[in-house]
Every structure is written in C-alpha cells, then in structure tokens.
XYZ file of C-alpha atoms in Angstrom:
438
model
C 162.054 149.249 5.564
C 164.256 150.621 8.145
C 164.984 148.994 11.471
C 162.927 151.544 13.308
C 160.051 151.051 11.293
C 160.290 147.334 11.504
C 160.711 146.977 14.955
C 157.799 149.450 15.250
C 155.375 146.820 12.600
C 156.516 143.839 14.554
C 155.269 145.361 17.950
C 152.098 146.571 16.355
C 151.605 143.092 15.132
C 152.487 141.399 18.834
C 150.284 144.026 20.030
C 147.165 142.793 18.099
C 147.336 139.306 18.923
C 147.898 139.963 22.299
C 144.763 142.321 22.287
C 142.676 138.986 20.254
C 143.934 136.860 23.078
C 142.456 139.139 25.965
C 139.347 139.942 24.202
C 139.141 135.505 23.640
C 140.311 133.894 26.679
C 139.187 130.754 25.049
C 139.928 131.185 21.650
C 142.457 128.174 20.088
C 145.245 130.188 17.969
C 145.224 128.062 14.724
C 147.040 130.489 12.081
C 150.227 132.134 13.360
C 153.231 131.097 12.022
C 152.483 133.431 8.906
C 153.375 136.183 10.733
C 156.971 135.007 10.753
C 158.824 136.823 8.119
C 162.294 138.181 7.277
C 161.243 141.833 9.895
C 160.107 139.075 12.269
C 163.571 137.578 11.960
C 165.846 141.111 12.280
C 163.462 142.027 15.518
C 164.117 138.199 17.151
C 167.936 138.594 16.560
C 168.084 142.124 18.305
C 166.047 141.215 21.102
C 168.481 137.728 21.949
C 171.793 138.369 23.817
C 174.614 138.278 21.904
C 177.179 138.010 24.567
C 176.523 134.270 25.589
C 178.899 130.902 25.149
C 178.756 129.384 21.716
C 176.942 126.130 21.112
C 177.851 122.749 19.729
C 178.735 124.769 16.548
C 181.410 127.352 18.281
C 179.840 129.843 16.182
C 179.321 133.423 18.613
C 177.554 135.993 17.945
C 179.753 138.201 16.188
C 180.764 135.372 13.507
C 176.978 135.087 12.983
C 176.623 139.070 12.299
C 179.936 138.853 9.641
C 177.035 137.712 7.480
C 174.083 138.370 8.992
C 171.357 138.866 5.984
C 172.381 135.240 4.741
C 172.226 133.657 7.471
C 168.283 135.122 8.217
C 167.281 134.698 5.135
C 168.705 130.795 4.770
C 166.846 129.978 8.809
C 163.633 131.693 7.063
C 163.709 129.172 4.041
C 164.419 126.282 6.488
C 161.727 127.822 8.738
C 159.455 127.789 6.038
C 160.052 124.364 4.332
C 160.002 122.737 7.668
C 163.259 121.539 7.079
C 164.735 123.452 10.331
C 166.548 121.213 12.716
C 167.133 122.329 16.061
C 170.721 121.733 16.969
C 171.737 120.018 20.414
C 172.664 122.070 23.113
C 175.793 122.029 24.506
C 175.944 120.866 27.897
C 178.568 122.388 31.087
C 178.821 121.926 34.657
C 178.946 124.831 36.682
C 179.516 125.344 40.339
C 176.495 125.091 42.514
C 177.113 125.162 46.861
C 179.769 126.968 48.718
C 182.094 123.752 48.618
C 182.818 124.158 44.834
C 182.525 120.451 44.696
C 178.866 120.114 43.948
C 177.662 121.457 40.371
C 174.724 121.572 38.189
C 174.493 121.060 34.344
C 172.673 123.904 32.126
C 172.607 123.940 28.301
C 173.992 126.436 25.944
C 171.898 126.044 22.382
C 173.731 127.256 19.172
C 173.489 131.099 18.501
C 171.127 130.545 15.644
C 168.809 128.508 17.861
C 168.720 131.079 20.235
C 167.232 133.192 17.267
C 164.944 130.491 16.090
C 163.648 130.318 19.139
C 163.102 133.998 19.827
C 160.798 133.949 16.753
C 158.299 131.409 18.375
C 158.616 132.749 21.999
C 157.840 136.035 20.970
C 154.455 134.875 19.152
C 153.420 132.709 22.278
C 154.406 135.199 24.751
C 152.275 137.813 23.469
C 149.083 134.930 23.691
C 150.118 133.442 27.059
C 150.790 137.135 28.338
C 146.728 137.840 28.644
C 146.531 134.368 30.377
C 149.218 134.417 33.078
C 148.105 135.162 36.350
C 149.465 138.227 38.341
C 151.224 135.925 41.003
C 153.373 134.439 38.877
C 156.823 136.898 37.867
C 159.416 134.773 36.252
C 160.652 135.397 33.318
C 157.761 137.446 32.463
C 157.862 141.128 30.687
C 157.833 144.145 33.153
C 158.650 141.525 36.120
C 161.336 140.414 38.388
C 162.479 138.946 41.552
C 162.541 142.021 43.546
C 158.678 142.640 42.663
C 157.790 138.807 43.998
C 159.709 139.590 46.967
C 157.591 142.840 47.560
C 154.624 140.671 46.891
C 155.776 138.074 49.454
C 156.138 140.804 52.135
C 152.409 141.999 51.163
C 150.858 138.552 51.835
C 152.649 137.944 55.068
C 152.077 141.568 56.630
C 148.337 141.041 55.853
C 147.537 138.366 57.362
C 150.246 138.921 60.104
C 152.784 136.045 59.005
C 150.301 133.020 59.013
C 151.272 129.926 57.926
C 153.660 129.452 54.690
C 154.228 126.290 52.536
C 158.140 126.568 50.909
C 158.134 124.376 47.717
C 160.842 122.696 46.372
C 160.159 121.061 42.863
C 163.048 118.274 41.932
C 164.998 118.556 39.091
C 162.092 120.826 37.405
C 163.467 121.871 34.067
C 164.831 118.451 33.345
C 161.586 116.164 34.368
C 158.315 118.050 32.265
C 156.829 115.423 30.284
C 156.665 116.173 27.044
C 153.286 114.837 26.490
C 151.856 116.969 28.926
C 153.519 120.197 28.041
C 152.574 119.568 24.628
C 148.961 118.823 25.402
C 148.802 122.311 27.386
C 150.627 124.826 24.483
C 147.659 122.596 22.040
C 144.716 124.067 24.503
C 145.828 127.705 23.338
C 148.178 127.214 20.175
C 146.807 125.021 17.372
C 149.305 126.226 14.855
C 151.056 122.538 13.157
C 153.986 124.643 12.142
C 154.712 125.949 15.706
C 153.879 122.998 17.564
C 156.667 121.250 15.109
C 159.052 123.348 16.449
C 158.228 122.949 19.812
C 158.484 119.339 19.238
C 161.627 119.309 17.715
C 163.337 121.590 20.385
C 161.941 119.294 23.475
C 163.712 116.121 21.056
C 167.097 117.696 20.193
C 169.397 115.604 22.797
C 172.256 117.327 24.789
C 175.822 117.023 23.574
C 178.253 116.288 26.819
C 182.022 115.293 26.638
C 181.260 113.952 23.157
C 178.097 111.997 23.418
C 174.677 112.859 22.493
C 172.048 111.780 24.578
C 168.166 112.030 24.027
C 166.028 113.183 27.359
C 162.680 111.600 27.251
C 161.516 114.871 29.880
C 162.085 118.354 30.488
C 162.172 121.770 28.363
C 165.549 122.665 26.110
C 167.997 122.982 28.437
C 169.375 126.754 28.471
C 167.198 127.807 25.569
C 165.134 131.056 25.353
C 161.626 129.486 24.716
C 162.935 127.190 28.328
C 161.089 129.519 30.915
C 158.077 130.400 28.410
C 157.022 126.844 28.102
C 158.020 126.219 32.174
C 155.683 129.042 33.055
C 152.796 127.667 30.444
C 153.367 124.205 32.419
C 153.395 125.457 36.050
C 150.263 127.756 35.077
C 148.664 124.966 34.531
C 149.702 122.876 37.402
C 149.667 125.241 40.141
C 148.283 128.895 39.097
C 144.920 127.899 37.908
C 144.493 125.457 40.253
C 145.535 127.013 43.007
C 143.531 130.407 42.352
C 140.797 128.567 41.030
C 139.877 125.266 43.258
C 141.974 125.960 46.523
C 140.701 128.857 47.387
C 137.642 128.547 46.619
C 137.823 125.735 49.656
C 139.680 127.622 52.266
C 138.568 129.001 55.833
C 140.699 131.871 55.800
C 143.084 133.874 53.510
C 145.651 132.874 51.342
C 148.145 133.928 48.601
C 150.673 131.950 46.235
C 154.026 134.059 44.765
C 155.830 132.112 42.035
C 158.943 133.013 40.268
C 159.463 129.871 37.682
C 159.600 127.033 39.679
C 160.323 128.844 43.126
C 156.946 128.781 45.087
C 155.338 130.267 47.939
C 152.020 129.345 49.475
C 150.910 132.159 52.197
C 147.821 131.331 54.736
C 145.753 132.807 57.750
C 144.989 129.629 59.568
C 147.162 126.391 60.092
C 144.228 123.889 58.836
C 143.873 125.548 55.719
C 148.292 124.859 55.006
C 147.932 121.482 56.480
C 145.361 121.075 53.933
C 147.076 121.864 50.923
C 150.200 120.765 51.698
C 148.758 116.995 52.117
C 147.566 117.241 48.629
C 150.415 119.274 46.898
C 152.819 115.622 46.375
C 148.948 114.278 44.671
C 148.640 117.323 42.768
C 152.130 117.568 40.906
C 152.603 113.704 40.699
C 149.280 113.604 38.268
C 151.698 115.608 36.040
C 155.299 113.813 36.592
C 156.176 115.743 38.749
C 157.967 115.390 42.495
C 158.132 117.239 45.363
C 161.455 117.411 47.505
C 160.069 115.612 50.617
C 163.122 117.444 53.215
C 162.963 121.393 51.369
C 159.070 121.339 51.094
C 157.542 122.382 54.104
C 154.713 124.051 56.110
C 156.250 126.966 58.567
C 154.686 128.472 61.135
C 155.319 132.117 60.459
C 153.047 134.009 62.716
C 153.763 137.463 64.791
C 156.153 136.594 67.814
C 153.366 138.513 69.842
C 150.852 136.177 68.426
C 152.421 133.339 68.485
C 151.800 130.495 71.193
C 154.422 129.195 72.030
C 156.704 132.176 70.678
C 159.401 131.625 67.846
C 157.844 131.807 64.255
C 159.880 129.999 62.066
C 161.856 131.527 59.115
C 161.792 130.804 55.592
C 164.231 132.147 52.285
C 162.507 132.777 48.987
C 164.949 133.881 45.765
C 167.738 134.372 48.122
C 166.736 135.975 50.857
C 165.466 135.243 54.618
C 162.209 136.231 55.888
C 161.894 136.912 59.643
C 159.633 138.999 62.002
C 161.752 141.603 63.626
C 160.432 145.070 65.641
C 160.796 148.348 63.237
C 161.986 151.275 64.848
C 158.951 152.721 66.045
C 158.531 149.478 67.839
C 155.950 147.330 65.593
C 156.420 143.858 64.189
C 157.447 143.811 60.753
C 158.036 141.369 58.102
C 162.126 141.408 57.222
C 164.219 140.432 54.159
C 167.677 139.895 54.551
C 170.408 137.826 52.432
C 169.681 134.230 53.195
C 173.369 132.762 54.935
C 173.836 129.742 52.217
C 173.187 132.893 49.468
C 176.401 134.827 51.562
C 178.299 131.912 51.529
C 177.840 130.839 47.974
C 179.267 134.510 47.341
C 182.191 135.033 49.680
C 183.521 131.169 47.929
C 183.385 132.266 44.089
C 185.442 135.555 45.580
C 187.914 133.360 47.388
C 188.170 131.252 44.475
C 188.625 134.874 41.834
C 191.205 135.883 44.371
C 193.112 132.704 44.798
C 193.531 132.311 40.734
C 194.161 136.196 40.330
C 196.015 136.972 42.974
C 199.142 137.410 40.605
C 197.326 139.981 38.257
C 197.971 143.901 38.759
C 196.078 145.379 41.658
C 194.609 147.651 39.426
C 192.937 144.664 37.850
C 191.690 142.983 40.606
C 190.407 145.887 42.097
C 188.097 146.481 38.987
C 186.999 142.675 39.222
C 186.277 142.654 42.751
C 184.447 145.930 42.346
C 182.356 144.106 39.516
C 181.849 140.776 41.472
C 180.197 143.656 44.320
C 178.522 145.996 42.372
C 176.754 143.356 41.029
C 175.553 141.006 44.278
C 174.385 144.957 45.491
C 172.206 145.316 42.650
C 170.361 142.330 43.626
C 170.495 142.325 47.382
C 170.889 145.770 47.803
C 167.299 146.178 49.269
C 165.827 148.385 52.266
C 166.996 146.958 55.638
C 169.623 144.733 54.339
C 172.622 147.346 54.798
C 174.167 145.298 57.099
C 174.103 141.752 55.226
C 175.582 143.954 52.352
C 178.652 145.045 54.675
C 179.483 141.618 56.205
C 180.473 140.989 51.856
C 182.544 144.029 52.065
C 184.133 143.249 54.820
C 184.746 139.244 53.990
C 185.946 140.246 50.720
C 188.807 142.545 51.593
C 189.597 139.617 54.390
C 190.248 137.643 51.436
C 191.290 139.882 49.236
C 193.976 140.351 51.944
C 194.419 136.685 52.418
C 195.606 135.892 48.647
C 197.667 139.252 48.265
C 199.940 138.477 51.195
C 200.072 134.863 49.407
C 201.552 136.049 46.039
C 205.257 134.363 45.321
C 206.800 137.600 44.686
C 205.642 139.074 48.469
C 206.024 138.500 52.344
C 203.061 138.669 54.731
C 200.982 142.075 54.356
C 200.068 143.088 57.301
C 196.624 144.599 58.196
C 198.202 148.178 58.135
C 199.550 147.678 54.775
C 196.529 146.201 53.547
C 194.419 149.305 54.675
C 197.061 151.376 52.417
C 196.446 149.200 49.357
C 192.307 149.893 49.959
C 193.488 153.225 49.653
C 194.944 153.448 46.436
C 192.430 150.440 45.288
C 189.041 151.450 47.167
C 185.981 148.240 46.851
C 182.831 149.975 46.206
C 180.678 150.136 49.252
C 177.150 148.844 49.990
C 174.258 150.522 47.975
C 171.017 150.159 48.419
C 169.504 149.362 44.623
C 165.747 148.744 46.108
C 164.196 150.882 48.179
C 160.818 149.132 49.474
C 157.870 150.366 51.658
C 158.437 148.640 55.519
C-alpha cells in the first residue's frame, strides 16, 4: 500500500470513530487498540516532528529513519505483546524571566516514544474531539492562540469589558493526579490495552543529571499525548462545569476562553465574578489542584465611560495586554498589545544571542537576528500592535549595536557607522501576520 493510500485509510478510519463518538456522546469506547497496525504506525511517525532534542537514548530522528521499517515493526510487536516500556524523559532547564537566572524544567521523551505516543493520541483525539467544548483552543486541531485571543476580544466587547477573573493554575503539568486523570480517560475510553499505556507513560520517572526520579503527579513531561490528556483533565474540571453549573446560576452574561491551562473567565456584573471566584480555589482543590493566590484575580474591566470611578484595570492573556483605548472614529474599543514582561523576556534572549555571537560574520548574525524577528512578528504581529512590534526593532539594533562595538578585534562604532552596517545587513521590519476585525 502506498503512503498516499495509507495515510488516506488511516484518516478514513479516525474519521469514523470520530463520527461514532458524535453520534454517542455517552458511549464508553471499549475496543480500539485493534486499529493500531503497521499503516497506523508509518502515519504516527510522519505526523511527529522530527527536528526535536534526543531523549535519554541520544537517538534523533534521522538515526531512527537509517532503519526505519525495523524499528516500526519491532514497537508494533512490543505494542502488541504489552511488553512496551515507555522510556524516561530526559529532563533540561531552560530560561524562564528576563533575568536569565530563573528557569523551568520540561521533558524531552525518546524519539520512539514520541511515536508511541502519537499512535494513542491520535485514537483519543479523534473521540475527545466531538466532546471538547468550543472555548477551549489549546493544542487542539484547526486552533490556536491567535483564535482565543479573537475570542477574548468578542466576550469583552459584548458585554462592554465587565468583570474578568485571570487564572493562574500552579505548577499544572507537574501536579494532575494520576488517579483522577485516569478515572476521567475510563468515563470515555475503556480500552485495557490503551489505558496500560497511559499508565505506564504517567509512571516512567524523569532522568536529571543522572538520577531517575518517579513523580507521583502530573502528565509526561514534554510528551505528545501531554496536552491531550491536560485538556481531557481541565474539560473536566473547568469546561463542563463551568458551561454547565455556573452559568446556569448567573445574573448576567458570561464567557470562559481557555488555551491549556491559561484561563479566562469574562462577566457582565461584579456579583456574578465575586461569585465564582470565591468558589474557583474549592472547585480545583476537589481535584489536587491549586490556585496561585497573588496571579489569580478578579479585574474590573469595564468601559472608562462606564466606569465609576474611571480606570478599568488591565489584564494579559497568552502574551498580550488587554486595555480599553478610543479607535479612531472615537469609540471605546477593546485593545491587544504585547504584554511588557512578554517584550522584555524577548529583547534579553537577543542581548544574550548578541553577546555570545558577537564575534561571528555579520552576515551571520544578520540572518539570526532576522530569524529571532521574523519569528516574535508571526506571533505578535496582530492589528494595532505596529508599534509594540517597532519598540523590538528598534531595541534590537540598540543591542545589536551594543555587542558589535564590543568585539576584541574593533573600537567603539559609532551610531553613524552602525546605520551603515544596517545598510549592508538590513533587520526585517514589523509585519503584521494577523489582521483582526476592531
């Protein structure tokens, strides 16, 4: 069978279990690690990213291609005996704050796990798909940040700002009981073969600085079926409930926009926030869960011309701030605009690229800089946030100049001289990337 052709059978197959999953919201999936076969396999390995850090085995990508129909066909046999053991992941620190000082650990599973791993995801995704709610968009097909950021900006321009609860959920990923997430995949997916799996990803330890250490909570750090089984969890927790209980409870009108554990509660009327947010610590410590007591908060986000006293408060979601500010044709409008610790984080990894590289040919740091750009435009690059997007240009040729007039083989460059090496070397300038309705 060619790869078309199999690609093509595995998508048909997703494609009717999705479509029994819709058509039997409460239907228990008992039978569906059958469908896993050698195709199943080929499809899993395409669809996982090849171009990520090696595990605790140091085998890549590449070295697991040299031989690629082996190595399937052995994980299929261990797949199928049972005899499959999921690896543990290889944890690394990376830098987290604009001091460079702070960091925070994520987990980078073996290539093959990644694989593995695709195979189940892709069966439960296709079931959990039909069950999802629409205000959830992490990590989901079709759906991004950009989207819940839109969807934000819808809930607050309805009901003219309101009232919004900012969550913060500590240490998510690392403290989801096992028991519980367990008990939550059984509601939907009864299959003993799958569940296994599951299990014995959730039990694999993490390998750091040569010890191997067992975490009694949380989903596989860094692995591919991580934000699947976060979303399954936090659809429990929050989506149902909220859309289902809450509101059903509330004076006025009110809308929640979640991107994996990033949260925000939207509401008409202050009694209705002050509400929820006394029973929000209740509701997520009845699943092991804690709220950050500082970051979770209830603003008061109402029109300026509305407001009593004046001066709504501000809040960020995914990176950016939201704030009321007149449009041009003089009406109050909801605004997004890169969030200062988001603009700070940035401008310190570029200080940092520039300090370390600042001996390389221009050429080539010209082409990384232009990289390290192009790609914080892509995501920030949205309508009304021009000028956020210049104050990066402009830092980064600041520092770009800083470092070059800082290389051992070269005096001071002045300004002037600088503006002549821009010249030759040009940084790409701001581009708008998302263009949304204001």
């Amino acid at each position: 069978m060619g790869e078309t052709q199999s690609s093509q059978t595995i998508s048909t197959k997703l494609r009717q279990i999705a479509e029994a999953a819709r058509q039997h919201p409460d239907r228990v999936f008992t039978t569906l690690a059958h469908h896993i076969d050698l195709a199943w396999l080929h499809e899993a390995y395409h669809r996982t990213r090849k171009n990520g850090a090696p595990g605790i085995d140091s085998q890549t990508a590449s070295d697991y291609a040299e031989h690629l129909e082996e190595n399937l066909q052995s994980l299929l046999n261990r797949f199928k005996s049972g005899i499959y053991r999921a690896p543990p992941v290889r944890r690394v620190h990376i830098p987290k704050g604009t001091d460079g000082k702070q960091t925070r650990p994520i987990g980078i599973p073996t290539f093959e796990d990644k694989v593995m791993q695709r195979v189940v995801t892709m069966l439960l995704e296709a079931i959990y798909e039909q069950d999802f709610l629409n205000c959830s968009y992490g990590f989901r097909p079709g759906r991004s940040q950009h989207q819940a950021l839109q969807a934000v900006w819808k809930a607050t321009m309805d009901v003219g700002g309101g009232w919004v609860i900012e969550m913060d959920i500590r240490k998510f990923f690392d403290e989801i009981p096992h028991a519980n997430l367990v008990e939550m995949v059984r509601a939907r997916v009864r299959d003993g073969v799958l569940l296994r799996m599951i299990g014995k990803w959730l039990n694999a330890g993490v390998m750091e600085a040569g010890s191997l250490v067992y975490p009694e909570a949380g989903t596989p750090q860094g692995g591919v079926i991580s934000p699947l089984l976060a979303n399954i969890f936090l659809h429990e927790v929050m989506d149902k409930w909220f859309a289902g209980v809450v509101c059903k409870h509330l004076k006025g009108r009110a809308a929640q926009v979640r991107f994996a554990d990033d949260i925000v509660l939207v509401f008409e009327r202050e009694d209705d926030a002050r509400r929820v947010f006394s029973v929000l610590p209740k509701r997520f410590g009845k699943y092991g869960l804690r709220l950050h007591p500082e970051k979770t908060r209830v603003v008061k986000f109402c029109r300026p011309d509305r407001c009593d006293p004046p001066g709504p408060g501000n809040f960020d979601f995914l990176g950016f701030a939201h704030f009321w500010k007149k449009s041009l044709k003089g009406n109050w409008v909801v605004k997004q605009k890169t969030a200062k610790d988001r603009i700070s984080r940035t401008l310190h990894r570029i200080w940092e690229w520039c300090r370390t590289k600042r001996h390389e040919p221009l050429q080539v740091q010209q082409q990384g800089l232009e990289q390290k750009l192009r790609g914080h435009y892509e995501y920030f690059g949205i309508t009304q946030n021009y000028e956020a997007l210049a104050q990066v240009l402009h830092e980064t040729r600041k520092i770009w100049h800083k470092w070059l007039s800082r290389r051992s083989n070269a005096g001071h460059i002045s300004w002037e001289q600088m503006q002549k090496v821009l010249e030759r070397f040009p940084l790409p300038h701001p581009r708008i990337a998302h263009r949304y309705v204001t």
